[in-house]
Coordinates of C-alpha atoms in Angstrom, one line a residue:
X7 CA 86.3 127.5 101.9
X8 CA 90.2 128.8 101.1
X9 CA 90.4 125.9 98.7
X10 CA 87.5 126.8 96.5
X11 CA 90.1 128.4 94.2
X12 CA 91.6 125.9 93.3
X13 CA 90.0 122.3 92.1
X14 CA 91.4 119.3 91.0
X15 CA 95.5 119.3 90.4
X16 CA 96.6 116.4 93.1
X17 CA 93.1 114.4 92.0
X18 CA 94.0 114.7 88.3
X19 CA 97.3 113.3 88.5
X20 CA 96.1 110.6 90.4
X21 CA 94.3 109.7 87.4
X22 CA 96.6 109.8 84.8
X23 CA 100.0 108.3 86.9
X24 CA 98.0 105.6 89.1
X25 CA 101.1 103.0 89.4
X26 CA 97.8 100.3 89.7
X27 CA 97.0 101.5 85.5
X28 CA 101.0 100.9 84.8
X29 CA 101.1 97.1 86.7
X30 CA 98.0 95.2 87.3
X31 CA 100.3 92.7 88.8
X32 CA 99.4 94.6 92.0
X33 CA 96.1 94.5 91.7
X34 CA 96.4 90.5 92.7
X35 CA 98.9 91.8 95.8
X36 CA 96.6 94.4 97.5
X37 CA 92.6 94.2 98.3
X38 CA 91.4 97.8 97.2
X39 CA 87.9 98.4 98.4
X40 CA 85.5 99.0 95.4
X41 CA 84.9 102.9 96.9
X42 CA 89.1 103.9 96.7
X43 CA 88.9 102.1 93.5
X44 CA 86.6 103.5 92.0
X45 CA 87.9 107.2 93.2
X46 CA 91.1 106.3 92.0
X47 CA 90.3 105.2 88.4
X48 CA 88.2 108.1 88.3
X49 CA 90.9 110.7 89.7
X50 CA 88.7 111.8 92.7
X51 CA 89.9 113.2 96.5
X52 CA 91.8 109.9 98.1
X53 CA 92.9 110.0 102.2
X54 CA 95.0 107.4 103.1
X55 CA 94.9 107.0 107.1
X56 CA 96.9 105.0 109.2
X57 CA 95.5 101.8 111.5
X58 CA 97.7 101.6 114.4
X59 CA 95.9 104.1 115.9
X60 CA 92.9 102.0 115.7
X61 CA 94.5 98.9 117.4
X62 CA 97.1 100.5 118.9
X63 CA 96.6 104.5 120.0
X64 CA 93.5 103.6 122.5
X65 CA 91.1 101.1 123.6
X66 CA 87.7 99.5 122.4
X67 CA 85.3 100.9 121.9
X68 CA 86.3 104.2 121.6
X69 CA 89.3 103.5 118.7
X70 CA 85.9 102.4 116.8
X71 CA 84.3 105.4 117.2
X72 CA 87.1 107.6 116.4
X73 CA 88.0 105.7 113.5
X74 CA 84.2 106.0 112.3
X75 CA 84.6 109.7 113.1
X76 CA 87.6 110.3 111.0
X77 CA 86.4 108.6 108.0
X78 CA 83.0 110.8 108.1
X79 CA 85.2 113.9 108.5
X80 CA 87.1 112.6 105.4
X81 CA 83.9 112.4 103.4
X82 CA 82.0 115.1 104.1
X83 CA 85.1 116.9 103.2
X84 CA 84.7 115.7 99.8
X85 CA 87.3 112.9 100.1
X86 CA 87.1 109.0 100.1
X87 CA 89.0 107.8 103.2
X88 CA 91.5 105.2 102.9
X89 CA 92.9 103.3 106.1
X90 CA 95.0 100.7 105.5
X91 CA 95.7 97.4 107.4
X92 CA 96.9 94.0 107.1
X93 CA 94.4 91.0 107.4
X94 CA 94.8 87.5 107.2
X95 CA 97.8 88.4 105.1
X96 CA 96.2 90.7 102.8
X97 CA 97.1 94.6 102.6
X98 CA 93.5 96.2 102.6
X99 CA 93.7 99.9 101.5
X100 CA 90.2 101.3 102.3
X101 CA 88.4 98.5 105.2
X102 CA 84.6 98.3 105.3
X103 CA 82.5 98.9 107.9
X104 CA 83.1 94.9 109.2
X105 CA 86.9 95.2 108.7
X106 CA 87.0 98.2 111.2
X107 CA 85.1 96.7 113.9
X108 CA 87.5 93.9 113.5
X109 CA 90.5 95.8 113.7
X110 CA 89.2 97.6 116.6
X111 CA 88.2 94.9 118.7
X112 CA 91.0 92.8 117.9
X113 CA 93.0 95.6 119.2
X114 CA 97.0 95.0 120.8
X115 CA 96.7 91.2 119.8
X116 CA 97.5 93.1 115.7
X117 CA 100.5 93.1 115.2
X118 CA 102.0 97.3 114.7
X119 CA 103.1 96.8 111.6
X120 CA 106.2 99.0 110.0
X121 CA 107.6 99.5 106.8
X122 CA 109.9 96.3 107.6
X123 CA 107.4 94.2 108.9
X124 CA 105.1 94.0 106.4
X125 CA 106.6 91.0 104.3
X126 CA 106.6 89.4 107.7
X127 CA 102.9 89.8 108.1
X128 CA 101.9 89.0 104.9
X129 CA 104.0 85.8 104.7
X130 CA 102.7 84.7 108.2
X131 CA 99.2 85.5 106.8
X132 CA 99.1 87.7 109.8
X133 CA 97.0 90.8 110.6
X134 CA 98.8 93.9 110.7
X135 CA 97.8 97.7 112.0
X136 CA 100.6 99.7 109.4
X137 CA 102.2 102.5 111.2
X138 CA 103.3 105.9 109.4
X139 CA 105.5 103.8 107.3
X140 CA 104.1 100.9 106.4
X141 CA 101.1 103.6 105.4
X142 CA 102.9 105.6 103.3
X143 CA 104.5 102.2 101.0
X144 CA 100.4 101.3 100.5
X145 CA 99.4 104.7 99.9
X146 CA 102.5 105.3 97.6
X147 CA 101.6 101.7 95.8
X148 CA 98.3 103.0 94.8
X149 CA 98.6 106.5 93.9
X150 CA 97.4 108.0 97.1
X151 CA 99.1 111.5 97.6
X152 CA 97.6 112.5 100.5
X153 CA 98.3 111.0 104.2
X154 CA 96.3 112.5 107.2
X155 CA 97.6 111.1 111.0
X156 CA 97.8 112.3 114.1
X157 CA 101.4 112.6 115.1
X158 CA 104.3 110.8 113.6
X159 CA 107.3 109.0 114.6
X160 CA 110.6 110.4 115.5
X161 CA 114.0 110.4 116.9
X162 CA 113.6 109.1 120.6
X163 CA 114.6 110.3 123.5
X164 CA 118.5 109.0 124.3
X165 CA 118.6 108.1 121.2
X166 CA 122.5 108.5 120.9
X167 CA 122.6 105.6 123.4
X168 CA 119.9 104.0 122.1
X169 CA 119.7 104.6 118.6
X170 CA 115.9 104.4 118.3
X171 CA 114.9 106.7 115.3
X172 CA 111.4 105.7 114.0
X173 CA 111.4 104.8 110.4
X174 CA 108.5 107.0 109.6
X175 CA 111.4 110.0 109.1
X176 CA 113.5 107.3 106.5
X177 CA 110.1 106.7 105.0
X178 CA 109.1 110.2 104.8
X179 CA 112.4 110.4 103.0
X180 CA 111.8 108.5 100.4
X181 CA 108.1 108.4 99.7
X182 CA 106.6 112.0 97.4
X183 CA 103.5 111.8 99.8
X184 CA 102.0 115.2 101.6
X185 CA 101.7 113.8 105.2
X186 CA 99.2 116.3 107.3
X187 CA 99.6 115.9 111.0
X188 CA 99.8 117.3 114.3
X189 CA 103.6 117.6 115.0
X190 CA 105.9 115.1 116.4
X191 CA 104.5 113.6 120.0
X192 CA 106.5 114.9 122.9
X193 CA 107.5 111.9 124.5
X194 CA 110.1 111.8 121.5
X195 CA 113.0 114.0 120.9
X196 CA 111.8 117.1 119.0
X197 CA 114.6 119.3 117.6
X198 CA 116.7 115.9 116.6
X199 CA 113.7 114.8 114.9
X200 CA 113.6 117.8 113.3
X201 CA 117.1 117.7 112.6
X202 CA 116.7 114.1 111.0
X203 CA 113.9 115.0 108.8
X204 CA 116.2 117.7 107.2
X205 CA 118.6 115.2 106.7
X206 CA 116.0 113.1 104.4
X207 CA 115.0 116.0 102.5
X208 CA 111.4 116.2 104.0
X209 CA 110.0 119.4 103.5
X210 CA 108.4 120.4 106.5
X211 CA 106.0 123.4 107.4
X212 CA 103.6 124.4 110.2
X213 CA 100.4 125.3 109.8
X214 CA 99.8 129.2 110.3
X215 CA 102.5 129.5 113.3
X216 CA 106.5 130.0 113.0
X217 CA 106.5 127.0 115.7
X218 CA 106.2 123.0 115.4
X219 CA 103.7 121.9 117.1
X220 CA 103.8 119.0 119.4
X221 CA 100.6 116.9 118.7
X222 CA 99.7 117.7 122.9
X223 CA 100.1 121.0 122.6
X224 CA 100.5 123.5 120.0
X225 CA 104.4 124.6 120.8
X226 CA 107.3 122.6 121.2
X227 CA 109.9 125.4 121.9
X228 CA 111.2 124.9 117.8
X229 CA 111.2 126.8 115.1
X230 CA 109.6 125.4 111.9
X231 CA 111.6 125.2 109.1
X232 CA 108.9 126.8 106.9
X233 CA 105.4 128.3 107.6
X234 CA 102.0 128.0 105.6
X235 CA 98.7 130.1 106.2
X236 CA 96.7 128.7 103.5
X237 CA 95.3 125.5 101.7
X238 CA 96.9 127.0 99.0
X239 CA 100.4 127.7 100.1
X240 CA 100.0 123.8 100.9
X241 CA 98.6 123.0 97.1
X242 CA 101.6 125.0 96.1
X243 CA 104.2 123.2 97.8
X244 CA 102.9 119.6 96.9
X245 CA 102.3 120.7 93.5
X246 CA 106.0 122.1 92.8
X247 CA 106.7 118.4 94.5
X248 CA 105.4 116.7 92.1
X249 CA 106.1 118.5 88.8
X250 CA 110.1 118.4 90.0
X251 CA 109.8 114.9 90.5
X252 CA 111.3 114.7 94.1
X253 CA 111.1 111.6 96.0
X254 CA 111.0 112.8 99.4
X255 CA 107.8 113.7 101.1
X256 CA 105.9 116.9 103.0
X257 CA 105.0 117.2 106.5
X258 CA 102.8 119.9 107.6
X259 CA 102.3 120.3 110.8
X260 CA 99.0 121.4 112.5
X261 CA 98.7 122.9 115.8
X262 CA 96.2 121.6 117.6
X263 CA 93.6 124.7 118.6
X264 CA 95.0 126.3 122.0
X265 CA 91.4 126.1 123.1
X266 CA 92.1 122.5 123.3
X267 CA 95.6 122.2 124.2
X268 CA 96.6 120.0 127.1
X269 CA 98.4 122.0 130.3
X270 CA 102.0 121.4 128.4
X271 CA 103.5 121.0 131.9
X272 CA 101.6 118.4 133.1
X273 CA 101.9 115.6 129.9
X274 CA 105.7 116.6 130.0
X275 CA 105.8 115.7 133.8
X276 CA 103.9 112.7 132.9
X277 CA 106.2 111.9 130.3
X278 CA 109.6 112.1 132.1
X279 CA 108.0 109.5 134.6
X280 CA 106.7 107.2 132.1
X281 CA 110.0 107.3 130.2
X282 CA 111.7 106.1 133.5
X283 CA 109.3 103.6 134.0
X284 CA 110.1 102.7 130.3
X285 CA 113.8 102.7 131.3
X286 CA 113.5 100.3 134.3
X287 CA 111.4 97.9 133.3
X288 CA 113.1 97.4 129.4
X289 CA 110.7 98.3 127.2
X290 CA 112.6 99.2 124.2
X291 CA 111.7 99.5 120.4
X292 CA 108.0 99.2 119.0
X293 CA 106.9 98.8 122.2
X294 CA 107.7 101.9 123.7
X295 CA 105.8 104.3 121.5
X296 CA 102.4 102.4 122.9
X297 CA 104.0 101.8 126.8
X298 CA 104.7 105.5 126.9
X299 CA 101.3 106.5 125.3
X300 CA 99.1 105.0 127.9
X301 CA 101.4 105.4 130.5
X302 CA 101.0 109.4 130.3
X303 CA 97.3 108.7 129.8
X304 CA 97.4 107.3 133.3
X305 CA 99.3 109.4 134.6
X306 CA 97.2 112.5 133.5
X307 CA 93.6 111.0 134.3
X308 CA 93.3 110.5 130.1
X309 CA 93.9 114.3 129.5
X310 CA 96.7 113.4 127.2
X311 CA 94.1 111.2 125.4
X312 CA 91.7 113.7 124.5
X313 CA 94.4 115.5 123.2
X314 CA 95.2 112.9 121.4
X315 CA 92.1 111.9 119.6
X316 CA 91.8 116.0 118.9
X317 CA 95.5 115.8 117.5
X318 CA 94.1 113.5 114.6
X319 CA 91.0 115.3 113.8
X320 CA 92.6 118.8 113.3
X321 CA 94.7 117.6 110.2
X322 CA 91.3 116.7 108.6
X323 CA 90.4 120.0 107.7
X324 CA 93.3 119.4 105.0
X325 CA 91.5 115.8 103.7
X326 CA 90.3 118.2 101.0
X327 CA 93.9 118.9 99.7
X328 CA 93.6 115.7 96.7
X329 CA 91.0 117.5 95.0
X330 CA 92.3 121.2 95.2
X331 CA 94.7 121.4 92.6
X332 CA 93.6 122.5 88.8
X333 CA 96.3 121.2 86.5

């Protein structure tokens, strides 16, 4: 594998600046499960992955499955898997095998849970699936580096009337965390989330192509600020992160495989009509991210779905990235 040349840097600092070894006081806030624990304490390969798409991105029983699926890929990839939720008011970061069927099942009645919402959830002894945001403040709590998802939020459409920017980008911005996805979904607003992203410092790279992908499909029509062909170009980048101290994060973006790429055409038709259907019948905010979702997954016969569940896979082949640094 293109890592093998380089083990350990992203795993060893884990070890040594863990933020649970400077404040216990944490350890009494958050459930760790005894497997990130332990890998954590003993500076081994940590993948925090989100939960909304669990409860959220599709429906039972195949959010189980996938879940299942992209915790193996995770492990057999030399990392521990990490997702994160909110249950009965506790942040879990790493859910066993009990606490995913729950989450599944449970499914739209959990509360999507942001980077705001969380003191809401907790306080309400709610359960929460964290988004992108709410991800990255657990992850970042715990020493996590690495974040693998499937597409972030953005800058929605009409947004200068509406002024819906997700806060993933203003998490991104303030959160040293290497995100690995599959682009920015296009039911958002690509080049102004783009545009955003630059204006939070996010350093932001495609994997091997000089375009952002688009989670669907693997082109968007924009240029990507920077371009990476190599596990190690990536180590690189998150290393020189680190060891300068910035606070913002990384996106890279990875394309899903062309092979595999819904007809671009189609989920874009699909998307202009769900985005008026979104319009007339006022669903605004946290709600339209999941409306707009299923509604081009109707409208395309679940083409857009497949696509979907292959847009989170693809990022794992980077799950080894916590364990390929040397020091």
């Amino acid at each position: 594998m293109a890592s093998s040349s380089a083990l350990s840097r992203i795993s060893t600092l884990q070890n040594h600046i863990s933020p649970l070894e400077a404040n216990n006081k944490l350890r009494s806030l958050v459930k760790i499960s005894p497997e990130v624990s332990d890998a954590i304490s003993n500076g081994r390969a940590v993948v925090a992955l989100e939960s909304t798409i669990i409860s959220h991105g599709m429906p039972y029983p195949q959010n189980l499955q996938t879940a299942k699926e992209v915790e193996s890929i995770v492990r057999e990839n030399g990392a521990i898997p990490a997702t994160i939720a909110i249950l009965n008011g506790v942040p879990c970061i790493g859910l066993n095998e009990e606490e995913l069927e729950r989450l599944a099942s449970l499914g739209k009645s959990v509360q999507k849970t942001a980077g705001r919402d969380i003191a809401h959830v907790v306080a309400r002894r709610g359960n929460g699936a964290t988004t992108v945001s709410a991800t990255l403040f657990f992850a970042s709590m715990v020493g996590i580096q690495v974040f693998v998802t499937g597409g972030i939020g953005g800058v929605h459409r009409h947004a200068n009337h509406t002024m819906d920017i997700s806060s993933d980008l203003t998490a991104l911005g303030r959160t040293p965390i290497a995100v690995i996805s599959a682009g920015v979904k296009s039911i958002l607003d690509i080049p102004k989330t783009l545009e955003y992203l630059e204006t939070q410092e996010v350093y932001v790279a495609a994997y091997k192509s000089d375009e952002f992908p688009a989670f669907f499909t693997e082109k968007s029509g924009c240029k990507a600020p920077f371009r990476v062909d190599s596990p190690e170009d990536c180590a690189r980048v998150i290393d020189a992160n680190m060891k300068l101290n910035r606070q913002a994060g990384i996106l890279f973006a990875v394309p899903i495989p062309k092979q595999h790429s819904a007809a671009g055409n189609i989920i874009e038709s699909a998307t202009q009509r769900a985005l008026t259907e979104a319009r007339e019948q006022k669903v605004t905010g946290s709600a339209e991210t999941p409306f707009l979702l299923a509604r081009v997954n109707e409208l395309t016969g679940g083409t857009s779905l497949a696509a979907s569940i292959l847009s989170l896979e693809v990022p794992l082949i980077f799950t080894f990235l916590p364990k390929s640094f040397d020091g």
